[in-house]
XYZ file of C-alpha atoms in Angstrom:
535
model
C -42.221 -28.064 0.911
C -44.815 -30.603 2.003
C -42.992 -33.587 0.463
C -39.769 -33.111 2.379
C -38.804 -36.439 3.921
C -37.926 -35.074 7.346
C -39.863 -32.297 9.106
C -36.647 -31.064 10.617
C -35.406 -27.497 10.918
C -31.642 -27.131 11.066
C -29.514 -24.319 12.454
C -25.893 -24.070 11.369
C -23.754 -23.614 14.501
C -20.765 -21.373 13.860
C -18.161 -22.461 16.431
C -15.276 -20.258 15.300
C -15.609 -18.513 18.664
C -18.067 -18.199 21.549
C -19.396 -14.907 20.184
C -20.619 -16.496 16.938
C -21.777 -19.604 18.765
C -23.990 -17.356 20.888
C -25.735 -16.282 17.681
C -26.505 -19.935 16.989
C -28.211 -20.297 20.373
C -30.382 -17.261 19.607
C -31.508 -18.717 16.287
C -32.055 -22.146 17.842
C -34.747 -20.531 19.966
C -36.585 -19.292 16.865
C -36.057 -22.594 15.093
C -37.575 -24.447 18.043
C -40.661 -22.224 17.833
C -41.031 -23.009 14.115
C -40.538 -26.746 14.625
C -43.329 -26.842 17.210
C -45.650 -25.148 14.718
C -45.194 -28.025 12.247
C -44.828 -30.822 14.817
C -41.249 -31.287 13.738
C -37.829 -31.326 15.325
C -35.088 -28.720 15.640
C -31.443 -29.711 15.079
C -28.096 -27.944 15.217
C -25.317 -28.794 12.765
C -21.664 -28.491 13.771
C -18.645 -28.910 11.495
C -15.095 -29.320 12.741
C -12.506 -31.679 14.154
C -12.665 -32.726 17.768
C -9.080 -31.958 18.800
C -8.839 -28.611 17.049
C -11.568 -26.457 18.622
C -10.818 -22.929 19.878
C -10.479 -22.530 23.624
C -11.205 -25.536 25.824
C -14.554 -26.622 24.364
C -14.767 -29.749 22.245
C -17.360 -30.546 19.602
C -19.113 -32.650 22.238
C -19.226 -29.649 24.602
C -20.738 -27.415 21.917
C -23.281 -30.080 21.046
C -24.340 -30.427 24.674
C -24.804 -26.659 24.928
C -27.050 -26.752 21.855
C -29.212 -29.412 23.493
C -29.394 -27.372 26.712
C -30.772 -24.492 24.618
C -33.470 -26.368 22.735
C -31.883 -28.596 20.081
C -33.647 -31.961 19.777
C -30.752 -33.364 17.757
C -27.206 -32.278 17.022
C -25.434 -33.461 13.897
C -21.630 -33.281 14.034
C -19.830 -33.445 10.691
C -16.240 -34.278 11.567
C -13.133 -34.230 9.414
C -9.676 -32.781 9.965
C -10.109 -30.611 6.854
C -12.883 -28.715 8.675
C -10.329 -27.125 11.018
C -9.710 -24.661 8.187
C -12.706 -22.349 8.414
C -13.491 -21.877 4.725
C -16.989 -21.425 3.366
C -16.087 -23.108 0.052
C -15.047 -26.337 1.827
C -17.883 -26.274 4.338
C -20.611 -25.588 1.783
C -19.572 -28.443 -0.516
C -19.914 -31.083 2.189
C -22.773 -29.427 4.070
C -24.866 -29.382 0.891
C -24.120 -33.071 0.330
C -25.360 -33.859 3.845
C -28.493 -31.748 3.283
C -29.297 -33.624 0.065
C -29.096 -36.922 1.940
C -31.200 -35.888 4.950
C -33.523 -33.344 3.270
C -34.471 -31.073 6.206
C -37.450 -28.764 5.822
C -35.579 -25.547 6.532
C -31.947 -24.545 7.217
C -31.227 -21.347 9.158
C -27.996 -19.337 9.361
C -26.936 -16.350 11.443
C -26.339 -13.118 9.574
C -22.518 -12.974 9.751
C -20.084 -12.582 6.856
C -18.991 -16.218 7.066
C -22.504 -17.616 7.403
C -23.856 -15.422 4.601
C -21.248 -16.829 2.226
C -21.834 -20.361 3.488
C -25.607 -19.997 3.092
C -25.396 -18.678 -0.471
C -22.919 -21.357 -1.602
C -24.866 -24.164 0.067
C -28.152 -22.951 -1.427
C -26.596 -22.867 -4.899
C -25.274 -26.433 -4.546
C -28.765 -27.549 -3.511
C -30.406 -25.597 -6.347
C -32.809 -24.152 -3.793
C -34.135 -20.791 -2.606
C -32.578 -18.464 -0.024
C -34.399 -15.692 1.855
C -31.764 -13.307 3.180
C -31.598 -10.814 6.040
C -34.745 -11.932 7.866
C -35.884 -9.975 10.897
C -38.594 -12.544 11.624
C -39.864 -15.838 10.316
C -43.081 -17.759 11.031
C -45.264 -20.617 9.847
C -48.716 -20.053 8.341
C -50.748 -22.986 7.023
C -47.660 -25.178 6.988
C -45.809 -22.586 4.893
C -42.775 -20.547 5.832
C -43.316 -16.767 5.824
C -40.119 -14.750 6.216
C -40.090 -11.031 7.021
C -37.268 -9.054 5.430
C -36.636 -5.326 4.799
C -36.446 -4.292 1.146
C -35.644 -1.183 -0.856
C -33.243 0.162 1.724
C -35.721 -0.440 4.528
C -38.473 1.575 2.868
C -40.759 -1.446 2.859
C -41.032 -4.677 4.829
C -41.534 -7.679 2.562
C -43.073 -11.027 3.459
C -41.532 -13.810 1.406
C -42.013 -17.536 1.001
C -40.538 -20.349 -1.062
C -42.016 -21.145 -4.469
C -40.904 -24.778 -4.537
C -42.611 -27.064 -2.034
C -40.273 -29.929 -2.863
C -36.962 -28.305 -1.898
C -35.273 -27.549 1.364
C -35.582 -23.844 2.153
C -32.702 -21.648 3.337
C -32.746 -18.376 5.283
C -30.300 -16.048 7.020
C -31.564 -14.353 10.185
C -30.437 -11.407 12.235
C -29.373 -13.278 15.352
C -29.745 -10.492 17.879
C -33.469 -10.181 17.156
C -34.010 -13.436 19.041
C -33.166 -14.550 22.558
C -31.869 -18.003 23.532
C -34.175 -20.378 25.375
C -33.211 -22.607 28.281
C -35.465 -25.529 27.408
C -33.660 -28.813 26.925
C -34.286 -30.499 23.603
C -35.945 -33.920 23.323
C -34.581 -36.513 22.954
C -31.335 -34.541 23.039
C -29.388 -36.944 20.853
C -25.954 -36.253 19.367
C -25.290 -37.892 16.000
C -21.727 -38.081 14.711
C -21.141 -38.060 10.966
C -17.503 -38.888 10.261
C -16.852 -37.561 6.770
C -14.681 -40.158 5.023
C -12.735 -39.937 1.774
C -12.982 -36.176 1.720
C -12.790 -35.139 -1.914
C -13.250 -31.675 -3.358
C -13.664 -30.466 -6.950
C -10.600 -28.977 -8.626
C -11.877 -25.400 -8.376
C -11.909 -25.747 -4.587
C -8.739 -27.838 -4.309
C -6.821 -25.129 -6.129
C -7.841 -22.527 -3.550
C -5.274 -21.909 -0.839
C -5.565 -19.967 2.387
C -2.343 -17.972 2.604
C -3.000 -15.953 5.714
C -5.558 -15.419 8.430
C -5.621 -13.750 11.817
C -8.122 -13.207 14.562
C -10.105 -10.039 14.088
C -9.118 -7.383 16.623
C -12.198 -5.623 17.934
C -11.578 -2.055 19.083
C -14.715 -2.131 21.123
C -17.393 -4.361 22.445
C -19.870 -5.736 19.939
C -22.588 -3.160 19.267
C -25.384 -5.696 19.444
C -24.314 -6.900 22.905
C -23.575 -3.525 24.501
C -25.440 -2.467 27.646
C -25.243 1.202 26.628
C -25.584 2.498 23.064
C -25.374 6.107 21.874
C -26.884 6.657 18.412
C -26.312 9.684 16.211
C -28.607 10.731 13.382
C -28.716 13.348 10.643
C -29.727 15.970 13.210
C -26.219 15.910 14.664
C -25.309 18.155 11.744
C -21.856 17.269 10.448
C -18.961 14.855 10.717
C -17.247 17.317 13.060
C -20.255 17.426 15.388
C -20.608 13.633 15.231
C -17.447 13.687 17.344
C -19.706 14.670 20.260
C -21.652 11.428 19.868
C -18.402 9.455 20.127
C -17.243 11.475 23.136
C -20.548 10.940 24.934
C -20.361 7.195 24.289
C -16.815 7.122 25.665
C -17.780 9.196 28.710
C -20.673 6.914 29.595
C -18.938 3.647 28.673
C -21.173 2.852 25.709
C -20.966 1.903 22.044
C -21.563 4.230 19.092
C -24.331 3.554 16.591
C -25.908 5.547 13.784
C -28.936 5.830 11.548
C -28.644 5.554 7.775
C -27.827 9.234 6.900
C -24.550 9.434 8.906
C -23.463 6.142 7.318
C -24.256 7.402 3.810
C -22.334 10.609 4.592
C -19.365 8.479 5.755
C -19.380 9.934 9.257
C -19.184 6.384 10.616
C -18.626 2.831 9.343
C -21.571 0.957 7.874
C -21.264 -1.823 10.484
C -22.507 0.709 13.062
C -25.866 1.286 11.359
C -28.938 0.408 13.425
C -32.377 -0.296 11.980
C -34.184 -2.592 9.577
C -31.275 -2.656 7.138
C -28.675 -2.521 9.907
C -28.353 -4.065 13.335
C -30.881 -4.680 16.057
C -29.857 -3.689 19.591
C -31.440 -4.221 22.988
C -29.249 -2.323 25.485
C -30.221 -1.363 29.002
C -29.808 2.290 27.975
C -30.006 3.799 24.499
C -29.429 7.515 23.896
C -30.748 8.634 20.525
C -29.303 11.967 19.373
C -30.591 13.941 16.412
C -32.680 11.059 15.062
C -36.118 11.720 13.612
C -37.570 8.362 14.653
C -38.429 6.816 11.298
C -39.818 3.285 11.497
C -36.779 1.940 9.624
C -34.632 3.044 12.576
C -36.916 2.455 15.544
C -37.464 -1.170 14.486
C -33.845 -1.757 15.491
C -34.081 -0.149 18.962
C -37.599 -0.899 20.133
C -36.487 -3.635 22.549
C -34.100 -1.305 24.423
C -34.922 -1.197 28.116
C -34.698 2.611 28.389
C -34.591 5.046 25.461
C -33.523 8.667 25.913
C -34.136 10.907 22.904
C -32.452 14.273 22.277
C -33.807 16.380 19.420
C -34.491 20.062 18.887
C -37.774 19.261 17.115
C -40.339 18.716 19.855
C -42.672 16.985 17.371
C -40.093 14.418 16.207
C -41.556 10.869 16.011
C -38.667 9.554 18.114
C -40.446 10.862 21.223
C -43.261 8.354 20.621
C -40.920 5.453 21.479
C -38.671 7.255 23.979
C -38.994 6.818 27.728
C -37.300 10.181 28.314
C -37.341 13.073 25.851
C -35.063 16.116 25.871
C -35.753 19.001 23.512
C -32.588 20.938 22.798
C -29.702 21.718 20.475
C -27.214 18.838 20.577
C -24.291 21.228 19.973
C -25.099 23.066 23.187
C -26.372 20.174 25.283
C -23.803 17.443 24.575
C -20.640 19.361 25.647
C -22.292 20.117 29.008
C -23.416 16.504 29.458
C -20.005 15.109 28.460
C -18.212 17.425 30.887
C -20.538 16.434 33.736
C -20.010 12.739 33.055
C -16.232 13.136 32.925
C -16.200 15.002 36.232
C -18.310 12.278 37.792
C -15.918 9.615 36.504
C -12.892 11.458 37.894
C -14.672 11.861 41.212
C -15.128 8.072 41.216
C -11.401 7.651 40.570
C -10.576 9.895 43.521
C -12.911 7.854 45.720
C -11.360 4.627 44.458
C -7.896 5.840 45.501
C -9.163 6.510 49.021
C -11.241 3.338 49.382
C -9.572 0.859 47.029
C -9.427 -1.905 49.637
C -13.216 -1.731 49.971
C -13.957 -2.133 46.259
C -14.577 -5.249 44.182
C -12.311 -6.114 41.252
C -14.877 -4.699 38.813
C -15.080 -1.388 40.720
C -11.381 -1.036 41.514
C -9.256 1.876 40.386
C -7.495 -0.293 37.823
C -10.774 -1.585 36.383
C -12.037 1.973 35.988
C -8.857 3.068 34.200
C -9.047 0.121 31.822
C -12.702 0.895 31.122
C -11.799 4.529 30.414
C -8.999 3.556 28.046
C -11.093 1.035 26.137
C -14.058 3.405 25.892
C -11.808 5.986 24.208
C -10.124 3.283 22.077
C -6.765 4.293 23.589
C -3.804 1.943 23.563
C -1.528 1.693 26.590
C 0.875 3.928 24.681
C -1.838 6.537 24.029
C -2.736 6.806 27.708
C 0.892 6.755 28.848
C 1.673 9.644 26.504
C -1.327 11.623 27.751
C -0.455 11.109 31.417
C 3.342 11.254 31.194
C 3.693 7.700 32.491
C 5.209 4.587 30.949
C 3.039 1.881 29.334
C 4.307 -0.522 32.018
C 3.079 1.840 34.723
C -0.380 2.048 33.099
C -0.556 -1.729 32.809
C 0.368 -2.144 36.486
C -2.321 0.373 37.448
C -4.962 -1.464 35.398
C -3.986 -4.758 37.038
C -4.189 -3.115 40.494
C -0.544 -3.980 41.118
C 0.247 -0.455 42.256
C -1.837 2.288 43.843
C -1.387 5.550 41.930
C -1.431 8.901 43.652
C -3.731 11.847 43.163
C -1.330 13.290 40.601
C -2.137 10.429 38.242
C -5.826 11.302 38.492
C -4.960 14.909 37.707
C -2.995 13.825 34.653
C -6.035 11.800 33.519
C -8.140 14.925 34.084
C -5.807 16.887 31.794
C -6.139 14.165 29.158
C -9.931 14.593 29.353
C -9.709 18.408 29.433
C -11.383 18.609 32.850
C -10.427 21.210 35.450
C -9.276 19.291 38.593
C -10.771 21.987 40.786
C -14.238 20.972 39.651
C -14.163 17.440 41.059
C -11.641 17.465 43.959
C -13.037 18.213 47.396
C -11.654 21.073 49.482
C -10.184 18.536 51.895
C -8.259 16.870 49.060
C -6.998 20.236 47.785
C -5.728 21.166 51.290
C -4.072 17.764 51.638
C -2.191 18.223 48.365
C -1.129 21.758 49.358
C 0.152 20.621 52.776
C 2.014 17.710 51.242
C 3.703 20.118 48.841
C 4.862 22.311 51.733
C 6.243 19.369 53.723
C 8.217 18.096 50.741
C 9.724 21.542 50.166
C 10.847 21.802 53.809
C 12.461 18.355 53.690
C 14.474 19.304 50.656
C 15.633 22.683 51.914
C 16.822 21.157 55.199
C 19.112 18.699 53.427
C 22.742 19.716 52.876
C 22.825 18.585 49.225
C 19.940 20.839 48.230
C 20.302 24.570 47.778
C 16.953 26.234 47.295
C 16.738 28.949 44.663
C 13.147 29.781 45.578
C 13.043 30.506 49.336
C 9.632 30.675 51.071
C 8.037 28.760 48.224
C 6.600 25.894 50.238
C 3.076 26.697 49.031
C 4.088 27.360 45.437
C 3.726 24.912 42.564
C 7.060 25.867 40.978
C 10.319 25.435 42.963
C 13.994 25.362 41.959
C 16.998 23.717 43.627
C 20.709 23.280 43.037
C 21.958 19.726 43.708
C 25.600 18.800 44.332
C 26.663 15.160 43.924
C 30.098 13.972 45.050
C 32.442 12.475 42.393
C 31.567 8.916 41.359
C 28.872 8.807 44.022
C 25.158 8.170 43.944
C 22.905 10.980 45.060
C 21.181 10.296 48.378
C 17.680 11.681 47.920
C 15.541 12.848 50.785
C 12.774 10.405 51.714
C 9.993 12.438 50.210
C 7.307 12.027 47.613
C 6.073 14.751 45.319
C 3.526 14.521 42.544
C 4.147 16.472 39.406
C 6.891 17.041 36.858
C 10.650 17.428 37.164
C 13.272 19.127 35.006
C 17.015 18.482 35.443
C 19.737 20.582 33.769
C 23.393 19.517 34.165
C 25.653 22.481 34.834
C 28.939 20.723 35.703
C 30.105 17.126 35.487
C 28.396 14.104 33.992
C 25.167 12.641 35.344
C 23.695 9.154 35.179
C 19.919 9.332 35.591
C 17.980 6.088 35.918
C 14.278 6.457 35.096
C 12.476 3.242 35.889
C 14.532 0.660 33.985
C 16.052 3.142 31.539
C 19.501 4.688 32.062
C 20.219 8.173 30.686
C 23.629 9.885 30.484
C 23.668 13.686 30.598
C 26.621 15.935 29.968
C 26.959 19.664 30.751
C 24.254 21.804 29.106
C 22.040 18.726 28.568
C 18.656 18.361 30.236
C 15.758 15.970 30.708
C 12.085 16.282 31.672
C 10.025 13.516 33.307
C 7.112 12.699 35.585
C 8.222 12.855 39.220
C 6.407 9.669 40.138
C 8.613 7.584 37.863
C 11.255 5.961 40.146
C 14.549 7.746 39.509
C 18.139 7.683 40.744
C 20.999 10.134 40.188
C 24.708 9.350 40.124
C 27.804 11.375 39.322
C 30.067 9.847 36.661
C 32.690 12.593 36.911
C 35.955 12.854 38.811
C 34.696 16.212 40.035
C 31.382 17.072 41.747
C 28.349 17.129 39.488
C 26.072 20.146 39.792
C 22.484 20.064 38.557
C 19.686 22.582 38.393
C 16.393 20.907 39.351
C 13.063 22.569 38.704
C 9.921 21.010 40.159
C 6.362 21.612 39.243
C 4.252 19.990 41.934
C 0.524 19.524 42.032
């Protein structure tokens, strides 16, 4: 490629969202290193329309960020048609621009969109493309790209056969880190694409529908904590323990090749030379042998903890901490300990919520728990007996839940409350239960059916409500569950914002913490049997 007119290296900047744009900044860093090796320049290329960018950033803003992270030049190809993010449209005009400017090398991030764009653009330019590079360097003014081959069994070093053509390559973006060196001269060049014309085979294509991808979890490559399962986990049923550990510790789930091939987990969760490269603060590797194809994708992790029953497994050579043991015995114990610790933190947050930051608040912890388990608001509300609105208010720290909510979360996690509540908290709950019972039994409208039960969890009362009157409840608060059975008359029960009508022999069951009101709709007194289960 010695006869290329411009010794420029270009990086395509995907500005569909900030996540993909971050990949561009990573690759810019590598491109800058290559450009220095050939005394050239590094440039970023943006395509879009200035008034139609996602969020609040304009094309100018994105260009300035590229310069701040090493780009010497930024080319902006602008046309209203570029607001439709289609690789067929982009590649046609990008290739035309490449033919005019003839850069030395064009780099793309390894995303689905950029892979399609790279292959189409390369074909239009009748050039060569080196795909899935984990590294790229310059030797004797020649590009040498490093790419896994044969399913990661070998690492190939590839170059371009034609020295007179622009070269193209796709790179794994998370292998590289962005630099904070401002490019020189830092110039932004606008290319207003006029008279936009497309061949018939592209014009006939129509985009009927698109929507933003909904991510169930944080991107694996950006996670601070990653839990990886290998073949040593044993089965798809036991791989559940890997997921539960990741949820308990607030991490992302990854896998080596065998679990992916066995369909225990999606292929986009594979880590290694033929998968993704991660660099978390903590990586827990479970049942992985430690083959080079896998460890190449985790070697930059800050701390690696390996769990394997084979004490001679190669994974221990790269691990900072090694645990020899059977994952089926060890993981349930570890998961239970982590869940207890989390619930203990929730109990502390209830007591000291005014002293916590927004990231450490009770609501923030509940949201983190829900997202780690991939639960919707409805999932968690069903598990705790609360409404989705209640859960949302808790997560936004709009209300302070009681200890009973923590206990309902404990039940959802299958953790015994007695293992994380202090004796003082247990006594407090017991005393509160007794005080509430006494308040009820002293009121004329309550007839206790369980005398001397102030320290019992289960109590029963008979309630009498005057005709067409609202029930006047005692000013008390109890945490637990409530059952109401209408014996005589007709009852209107308001639960939160929902109104329920109950006739004789009808009943309802609900969480006692949900705000509720009772009213008689009959011309005669309404009698109800109320059974409480308090915590």
